[in-house]
Coordinates of C-alpha atoms in Angstrom, one line a residue:
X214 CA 0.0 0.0 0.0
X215 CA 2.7 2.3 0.8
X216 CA 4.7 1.8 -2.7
X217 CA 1.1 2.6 -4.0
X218 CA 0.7 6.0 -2.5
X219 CA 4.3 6.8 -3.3
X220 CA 3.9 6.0 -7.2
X221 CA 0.5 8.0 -6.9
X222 CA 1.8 10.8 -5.1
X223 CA 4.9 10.9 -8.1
X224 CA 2.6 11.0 -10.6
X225 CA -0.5 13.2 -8.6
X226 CA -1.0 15.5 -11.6
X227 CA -1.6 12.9 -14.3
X228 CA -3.2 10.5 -12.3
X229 CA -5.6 13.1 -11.2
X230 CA -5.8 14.4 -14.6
X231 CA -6.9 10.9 -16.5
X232 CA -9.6 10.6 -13.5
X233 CA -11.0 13.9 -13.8
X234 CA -10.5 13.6 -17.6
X235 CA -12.3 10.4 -17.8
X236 CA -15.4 11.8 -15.8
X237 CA -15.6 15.2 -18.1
X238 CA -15.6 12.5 -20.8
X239 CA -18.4 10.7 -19.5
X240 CA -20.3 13.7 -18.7
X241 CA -19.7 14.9 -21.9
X242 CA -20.7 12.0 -23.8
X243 CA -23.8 11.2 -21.4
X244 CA -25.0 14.9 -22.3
X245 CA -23.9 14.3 -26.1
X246 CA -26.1 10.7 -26.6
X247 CA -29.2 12.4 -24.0
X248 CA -29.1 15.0 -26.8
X249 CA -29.2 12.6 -30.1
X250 CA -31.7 10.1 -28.2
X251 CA -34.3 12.7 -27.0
X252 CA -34.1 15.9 -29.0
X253 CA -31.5 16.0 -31.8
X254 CA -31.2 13.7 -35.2
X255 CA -27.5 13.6 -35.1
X256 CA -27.9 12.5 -39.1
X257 CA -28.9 16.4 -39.5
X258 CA -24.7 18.2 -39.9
X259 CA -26.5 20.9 -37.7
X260 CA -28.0 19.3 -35.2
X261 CA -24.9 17.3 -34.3
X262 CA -22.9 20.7 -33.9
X263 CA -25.6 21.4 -31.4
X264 CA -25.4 18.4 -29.5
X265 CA -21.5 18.5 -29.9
X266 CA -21.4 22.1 -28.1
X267 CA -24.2 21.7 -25.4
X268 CA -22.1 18.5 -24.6
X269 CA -18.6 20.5 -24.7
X270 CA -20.3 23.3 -22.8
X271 CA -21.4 21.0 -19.7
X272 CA -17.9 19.1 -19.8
X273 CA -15.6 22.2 -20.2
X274 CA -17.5 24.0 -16.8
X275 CA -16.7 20.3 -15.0
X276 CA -13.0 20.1 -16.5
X277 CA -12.2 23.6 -15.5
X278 CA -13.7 23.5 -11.7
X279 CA -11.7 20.1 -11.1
X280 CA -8.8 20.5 -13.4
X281 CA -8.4 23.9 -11.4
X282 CA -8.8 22.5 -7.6
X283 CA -7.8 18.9 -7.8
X284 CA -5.3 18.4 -11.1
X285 CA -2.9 21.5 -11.5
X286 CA -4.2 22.7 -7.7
X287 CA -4.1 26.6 -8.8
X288 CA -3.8 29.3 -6.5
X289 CA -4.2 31.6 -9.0
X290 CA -6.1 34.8 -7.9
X291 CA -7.3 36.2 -11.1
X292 CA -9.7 33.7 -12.1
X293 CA -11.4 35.6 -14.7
X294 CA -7.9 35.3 -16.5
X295 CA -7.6 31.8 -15.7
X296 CA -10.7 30.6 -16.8
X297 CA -10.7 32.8 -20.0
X298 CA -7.1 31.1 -20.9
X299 CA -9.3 27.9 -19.9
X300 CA -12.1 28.1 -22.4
X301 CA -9.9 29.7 -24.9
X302 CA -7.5 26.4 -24.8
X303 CA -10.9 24.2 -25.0
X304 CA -12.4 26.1 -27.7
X305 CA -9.6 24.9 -29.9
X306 CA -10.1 21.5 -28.8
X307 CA -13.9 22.1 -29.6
X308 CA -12.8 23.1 -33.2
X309 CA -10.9 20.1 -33.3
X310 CA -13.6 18.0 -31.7
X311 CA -16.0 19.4 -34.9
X312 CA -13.8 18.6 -37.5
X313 CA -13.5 15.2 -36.7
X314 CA -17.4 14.6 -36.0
X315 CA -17.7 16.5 -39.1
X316 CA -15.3 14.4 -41.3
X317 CA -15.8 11.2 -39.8
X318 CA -19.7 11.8 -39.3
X319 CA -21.0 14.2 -42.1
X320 CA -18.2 13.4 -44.7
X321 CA -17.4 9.6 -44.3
X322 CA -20.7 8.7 -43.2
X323 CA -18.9 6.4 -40.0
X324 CA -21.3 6.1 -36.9
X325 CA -21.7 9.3 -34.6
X326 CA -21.3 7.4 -31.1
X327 CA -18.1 5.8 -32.3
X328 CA -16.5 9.4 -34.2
X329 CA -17.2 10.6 -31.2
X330 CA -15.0 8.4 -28.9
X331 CA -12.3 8.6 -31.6
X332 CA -12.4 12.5 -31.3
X333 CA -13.0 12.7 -27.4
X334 CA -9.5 10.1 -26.9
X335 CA -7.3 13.2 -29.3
X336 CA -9.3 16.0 -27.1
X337 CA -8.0 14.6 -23.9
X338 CA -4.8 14.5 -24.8
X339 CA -4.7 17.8 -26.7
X340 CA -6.3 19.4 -23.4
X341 CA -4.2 18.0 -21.0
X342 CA -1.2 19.5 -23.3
X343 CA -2.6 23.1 -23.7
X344 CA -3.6 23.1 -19.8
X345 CA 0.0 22.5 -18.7
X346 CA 1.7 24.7 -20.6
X347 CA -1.3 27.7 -21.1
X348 CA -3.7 27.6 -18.5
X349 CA -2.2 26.5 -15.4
X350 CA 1.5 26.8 -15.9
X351 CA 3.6 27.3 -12.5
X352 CA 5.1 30.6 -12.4
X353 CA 8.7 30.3 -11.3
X354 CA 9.3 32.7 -8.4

């Protein structure tokens, strides 16, 4: 148990970040197939956008209150900045996300729930990468 909570406590940040990334997955893709099983015909290009950004809306306010407190643990004071840098590195990632639904969905005609696990796996990575270095970067004193 002990060699456990050393290797955890060595590796905290990305641990904490593939948890907390794998729940802002799930609560993005729970929100994304509520969408395209209740209200929105993800065959429709537009409709899918739509359930593609309500989803990345309710995952992006989840990523950035736990990547923020439990992840990168920031103590930044200007939050405003922070979480501006925040949703400026996941609207990339959104544009990204869209393409791929788009190409793989729209364009290649491939099933929506699968494109969407495919694009959700490169958004992870991208937005642990744009979160270390952009968002919660440690300022060297």
């Amino acid at each position: 148990m002990e060699k456990f909570k050393e290797l955890y406590l060595k590796y905290k940040e990305i641990v904490n970040y593939l948890i907390f990334g794998v729940l802002t997955t799930v609560i993005s893709l729970v929100v994304y197939y509520m969408c395209v099983f209740t209200i929105l015909n993800p065959e429709n290009a537009f409709q899918l956008q739509i359930a593609n950004i309500i989803s990345w809306i309710a995952g992006v306010i989840f990523a950035y209150v736990t990547n923020r407190r439990f992840v990168f643990e920031s103590n930044e004071k200007n939050t405003i900045k922070e979480a501006s840098k925040f949703v400026t590195s996941r609207l990339v990632t959104l544009i990204m996300d869209m393409l791929i639904m788009f190409l793989g969905v729209t364009t290649l005609h491939l099933n929506d729930k699968v494109i969407k696990l495919i694009s959700q796996a490169v958004v992870i990575v991208s937005n642990y990468i744009f979160s270390k270095i952009f968002v919660f970067k440690k300022n060297k004193v």
